[in-house]
């Protein structure tokens, strides 16, 4: 087992050394510095708060129609639940969390959000005015076209 770990370590070290790219040399497709983290850069404008955005394909997680800048989601606290939890939506007017978020992988219903659905921005994303990196000829699913 130690021999395998040693071999893997050597391969990993050789592979990274062979690439020869330093983190500060990485550039984004837009030609700017490499993005650190998953937050939109400050020079992009968040879209204004709006009604729920239309979905483009079946089973698409809803897009977030407002800025989430400064939202805290940790294992102890989830800012999204201040508005979207079932007991707060009547007061806030926000969309309720889907019942699917209260089920485990095996379909067992829970009394609170499933841990695998707790970190909202794994699937749901807010919108910015960033220009597309590449062109797209994507068309919405036929069943969703009005």
PDB file of C-alpha atoms in Angstrom:
ATOM      1  CA  UNK A   1       0.000   0.000   0.000  1.00  0.00           C
ATOM      2  CA  UNK A   2       2.845   2.410   0.868  1.00  0.00           C
ATOM      3  CA  UNK A   3       4.509   1.592  -2.441  1.00  0.00           C
ATOM      4  CA  UNK A   4       1.321   2.495  -4.352  1.00  0.00           C
ATOM      5  CA  UNK A   5       0.989   5.776  -2.426  1.00  0.00           C
ATOM      6  CA  UNK A   6       4.620   6.593  -3.155  1.00  0.00           C
ATOM      7  CA  UNK A   7       4.192   5.892  -6.874  1.00  0.00           C
ATOM      8  CA  UNK A   8       1.020   8.012  -7.020  1.00  0.00           C
ATOM      9  CA  UNK A   9       2.793  10.824  -5.184  1.00  0.00           C
ATOM     10  CA  UNK A  10       5.686  10.744  -7.644  1.00  0.00           C
ATOM     11  CA  UNK A  11       3.343  10.729 -10.642  1.00  0.00           C
ATOM     12  CA  UNK A  12       1.389  13.659  -9.231  1.00  0.00           C
ATOM     13  CA  UNK A  13       4.560  15.630  -8.481  1.00  0.00           C
ATOM     14  CA  UNK A  14       6.004  14.891 -11.913  1.00  0.00           C
ATOM     15  CA  UNK A  15       2.730  15.761 -13.650  1.00  0.00           C
ATOM     16  CA  UNK A  16       2.407  19.121 -11.915  1.00  0.00           C
ATOM     17  CA  UNK A  17       6.065  19.929 -12.435  1.00  0.00           C
ATOM     18  CA  UNK A  18       5.847  19.011 -16.117  1.00  0.00           C
ATOM     19  CA  UNK A  19       2.975  21.412 -16.672  1.00  0.00           C
ATOM     20  CA  UNK A  20       5.087  24.313 -15.415  1.00  0.00           C
ATOM     21  CA  UNK A  21       2.154  26.713 -14.999  1.00  0.00           C
ATOM     22  CA  UNK A  22       2.104  28.952 -11.972  1.00  0.00           C
ATOM     23  CA  UNK A  23      -1.225  30.029 -10.482  1.00  0.00           C
ATOM     24  CA  UNK A  24      -0.451  33.680 -11.236  1.00  0.00           C
ATOM     25  CA  UNK A  25      -0.059  32.845 -14.959  1.00  0.00           C
ATOM     26  CA  UNK A  26      -3.620  31.533 -15.345  1.00  0.00           C
ATOM     27  CA  UNK A  27      -6.032  33.691 -17.329  1.00  0.00           C
ATOM     28  CA  UNK A  28      -9.768  33.436 -17.839  1.00  0.00           C
ATOM     29  CA  UNK A  29     -11.356  33.050 -21.263  1.00  0.00           C
ATOM     30  CA  UNK A  30     -12.150  36.776 -21.128  1.00  0.00           C
ATOM     31  CA  UNK A  31      -8.403  37.462 -20.842  1.00  0.00           C
ATOM     32  CA  UNK A  32      -8.570  38.743 -17.288  1.00  0.00           C
ATOM     33  CA  UNK A  33      -6.811  37.404 -14.222  1.00  0.00           C
ATOM     34  CA  UNK A  34      -7.841  33.935 -13.093  1.00  0.00           C
ATOM     35  CA  UNK A  35     -11.031  34.014 -11.034  1.00  0.00           C
ATOM     36  CA  UNK A  36     -10.451  33.122  -7.399  1.00  0.00           C
ATOM     37  CA  UNK A  37     -13.581  31.721  -5.802  1.00  0.00           C
ATOM     38  CA  UNK A  38     -17.023  31.427  -7.334  1.00  0.00           C
ATOM     39  CA  UNK A  39     -18.304  34.997  -6.886  1.00  0.00           C
ATOM     40  CA  UNK A  40     -18.827  37.234  -9.900  1.00  0.00           C
ATOM     41  CA  UNK A  41     -16.126  39.912 -10.202  1.00  0.00           C
ATOM     42  CA  UNK A  42     -17.022  43.350  -8.901  1.00  0.00           C
ATOM     43  CA  UNK A  43     -17.002  44.910 -12.384  1.00  0.00           C
ATOM     44  CA  UNK A  44     -20.105  42.940 -13.385  1.00  0.00           C
ATOM     45  CA  UNK A  45     -23.486  44.357 -12.480  1.00  0.00           C
ATOM     46  CA  UNK A  46     -25.966  42.003 -10.792  1.00  0.00           C
ATOM     47  CA  UNK A  47     -29.350  41.920 -12.487  1.00  0.00           C
ATOM     48  CA  UNK A  48     -32.066  43.810 -10.636  1.00  0.00           C
ATOM     49  CA  UNK A  49     -34.559  41.955  -8.469  1.00  0.00           C
ATOM     50  CA  UNK A  50     -37.257  40.507 -10.685  1.00  0.00           C
ATOM     51  CA  UNK A  51     -40.019  37.959 -10.891  1.00  0.00           C
ATOM     52  CA  UNK A  52     -38.924  34.310 -11.249  1.00  0.00           C
ATOM     53  CA  UNK A  53     -36.982  33.824 -14.480  1.00  0.00           C
ATOM     54  CA  UNK A  54     -38.220  31.372 -17.152  1.00  0.00           C
ATOM     55  CA  UNK A  55     -36.610  27.937 -17.326  1.00  0.00           C
ATOM     56  CA  UNK A  56     -34.941  26.743 -20.526  1.00  0.00           C
ATOM     57  CA  UNK A  57     -35.149  22.961 -20.081  1.00  0.00           C
ATOM     58  CA  UNK A  58     -37.120  20.418 -18.068  1.00  0.00           C
ATOM     59  CA  UNK A  59     -35.711  19.884 -14.554  1.00  0.00           C
ATOM     60  CA  UNK A  60     -33.622  23.096 -14.735  1.00  0.00           C
ATOM     61  CA  UNK A  61     -33.054  24.461 -11.242  1.00  0.00           C
ATOM     62  CA  UNK A  62     -34.745  27.873 -11.044  1.00  0.00           C
ATOM     63  CA  UNK A  63     -32.421  30.840 -11.570  1.00  0.00           C
ATOM     64  CA  UNK A  64     -32.121  33.297  -8.693  1.00  0.00           C
ATOM     65  CA  UNK A  65     -33.872  36.533  -9.800  1.00  0.00           C
ATOM     66  CA  UNK A  66     -31.951  38.743  -7.357  1.00  0.00           C
ATOM     67  CA  UNK A  67     -28.424  39.426  -6.122  1.00  0.00           C
ATOM     68  CA  UNK A  68     -26.969  37.073  -3.527  1.00  0.00           C
ATOM     69  CA  UNK A  69     -23.976  39.293  -2.812  1.00  0.00           C
ATOM     70  CA  UNK A  70     -23.181  39.064   0.889  1.00  0.00           C
ATOM     71  CA  UNK A  71     -25.415  36.022   1.462  1.00  0.00           C
ATOM     72  CA  UNK A  72     -23.984  33.662   4.020  1.00  0.00           C
ATOM     73  CA  UNK A  73     -24.543  29.925   3.650  1.00  0.00           C
ATOM     74  CA  UNK A  74     -22.621  27.858   6.165  1.00  0.00           C
ATOM     75  CA  UNK A  75     -23.326  24.589   7.943  1.00  0.00           C
ATOM     76  CA  UNK A  76     -24.839  26.673  10.766  1.00  0.00           C
ATOM     77  CA  UNK A  77     -26.847  29.277   8.818  1.00  0.00           C
ATOM     78  CA  UNK A  78     -28.457  29.680   5.397  1.00  0.00           C
ATOM     79  CA  UNK A  79     -29.492  33.246   4.452  1.00  0.00           C
ATOM     80  CA  UNK A  80     -31.754  31.920   1.661  1.00  0.00           C
ATOM     81  CA  UNK A  81     -34.055  30.337   4.255  1.00  0.00           C
ATOM     82  CA  UNK A  82     -34.849  33.766   5.729  1.00  0.00           C
ATOM     83  CA  UNK A  83     -37.244  34.250   2.797  1.00  0.00           C
ATOM     84  CA  UNK A  84     -37.689  30.885   1.069  1.00  0.00           C
ATOM     85  CA  UNK A  85     -38.461  28.568   4.016  1.00  0.00           C
ATOM     86  CA  UNK A  86     -42.046  27.328   4.065  1.00  0.00           C
ATOM     87  CA  UNK A  87     -42.928  29.268   7.210  1.00  0.00           C
ATOM     88  CA  UNK A  88     -41.651  32.599   5.808  1.00  0.00           C
ATOM     89  CA  UNK A  89     -42.925  32.698   2.204  1.00  0.00           C
ATOM     90  CA  UNK A  90     -46.365  34.110   3.038  1.00  0.00           C
ATOM     91  CA  UNK A  91     -44.669  37.028   4.813  1.00  0.00           C
ATOM     92  CA  UNK A  92     -41.885  37.611   2.257  1.00  0.00           C
ATOM     93  CA  UNK A  93     -43.632  36.716  -1.021  1.00  0.00           C
ATOM     94  CA  UNK A  94     -40.653  34.548  -2.029  1.00  0.00           C
ATOM     95  CA  UNK A  95     -40.998  31.202  -3.800  1.00  0.00           C
ATOM     96  CA  UNK A  96     -41.258  28.212  -1.459  1.00  0.00           C
ATOM     97  CA  UNK A  97     -38.474  25.650  -1.424  1.00  0.00           C
ATOM     98  CA  UNK A  98     -39.530  22.618  -3.456  1.00  0.00           C
ATOM     99  CA  UNK A  99     -40.809  19.606  -1.540  1.00  0.00           C
ATOM    100  CA  UNK A 100     -38.051  17.629  -3.282  1.00  0.00           C
ATOM    101  CA  UNK A 101     -35.524  19.454  -1.082  1.00  0.00           C
ATOM    102  CA  UNK A 102     -36.989  17.664   1.960  1.00  0.00           C
ATOM    103  CA  UNK A 103     -36.278  14.158   0.648  1.00  0.00           C
ATOM    104  CA  UNK A 104     -33.202  12.022   1.055  1.00  0.00           C
ATOM    105  CA  UNK A 105     -31.491  10.305  -1.847  1.00  0.00           C
ATOM    106  CA  UNK A 106     -33.632   7.225  -1.089  1.00  0.00           C
ATOM    107  CA  UNK A 107     -36.906   9.206  -1.088  1.00  0.00           C
ATOM    108  CA  UNK A 108     -37.435   9.357   2.682  1.00  0.00           C
ATOM    109  CA  UNK A 109     -39.204  12.582   3.656  1.00  0.00           C
ATOM    110  CA  UNK A 110     -37.508  14.712   6.299  1.00  0.00           C
ATOM    111  CA  UNK A 111     -38.886  17.444   8.553  1.00  0.00           C
ATOM    112  CA  UNK A 112     -36.137  19.830   7.453  1.00  0.00           C
ATOM    113  CA  UNK A 113     -34.110  20.390   4.283  1.00  0.00           C
ATOM    114  CA  UNK A 114     -31.992  17.448   3.212  1.00  0.00           C
ATOM    115  CA  UNK A 115     -28.272  18.089   3.833  1.00  0.00           C
ATOM    116  CA  UNK A 116     -27.562  17.410   0.155  1.00  0.00           C
ATOM    117  CA  UNK A 117     -29.933  20.259  -0.815  1.00  0.00           C
ATOM    118  CA  UNK A 118     -28.901  22.754   1.876  1.00  0.00           C
ATOM    119  CA  UNK A 119     -26.244  24.670  -0.112  1.00  0.00           C
ATOM    120  CA  UNK A 120     -28.525  26.433  -2.592  1.00  0.00           C
ATOM    121  CA  UNK A 121     -25.919  27.822  -4.978  1.00  0.00           C
ATOM    122  CA  UNK A 122     -24.700  24.357  -5.896  1.00  0.00           C
ATOM    123  CA  UNK A 123     -27.634  24.355  -8.337  1.00  0.00           C
ATOM    124  CA  UNK A 124     -29.257  27.807  -8.267  1.00  0.00           C
ATOM    125  CA  UNK A 125     -27.333  30.767  -9.685  1.00  0.00           C
ATOM    126  CA  UNK A 126     -27.967  34.532  -9.760  1.00  0.00           C
ATOM    127  CA  UNK A 127     -27.627  36.479 -12.994  1.00  0.00           C
ATOM    128  CA  UNK A 128     -25.145  39.204 -13.964  1.00  0.00           C
ATOM    129  CA  UNK A 129     -24.691  41.284 -17.098  1.00  0.00           C
ATOM    130  CA  UNK A 130     -21.527  39.333 -18.048  1.00  0.00           C
ATOM    131  CA  UNK A 131     -21.164  38.747 -21.780  1.00  0.00           C
ATOM    132  CA  UNK A 132     -21.160  35.101 -22.938  1.00  0.00           C
ATOM    133  CA  UNK A 133     -17.716  33.513 -23.260  1.00  0.00           C
ATOM    134  CA  UNK A 134     -18.687  31.642 -26.428  1.00  0.00           C
ATOM    135  CA  UNK A 135     -21.587  31.749 -28.866  1.00  0.00           C
ATOM    136  CA  UNK A 136     -24.524  29.405 -28.409  1.00  0.00           C
ATOM    137  CA  UNK A 137     -27.327  28.174 -30.612  1.00  0.00           C
ATOM    138  CA  UNK A 138     -29.215  26.656 -27.652  1.00  0.00           C
ATOM    139  CA  UNK A 139     -33.007  26.691 -27.979  1.00  0.00           C
ATOM    140  CA  UNK A 140     -35.419  26.143 -25.057  1.00  0.00           C
ATOM    141  CA  UNK A 141     -37.110  22.744 -24.802  1.00  0.00           C
ATOM    142  CA  UNK A 142     -40.227  22.563 -27.026  1.00  0.00           C
ATOM    143  CA  UNK A 143     -42.508  21.919 -24.054  1.00  0.00           C
ATOM    144  CA  UNK A 144     -41.388  25.190 -22.442  1.00  0.00           C
ATOM    145  CA  UNK A 145     -41.847  27.477 -25.463  1.00  0.00           C
ATOM    146  CA  UNK A 146     -44.897  29.733 -25.119  1.00  0.00           C
TER     147      UNK A 146
END
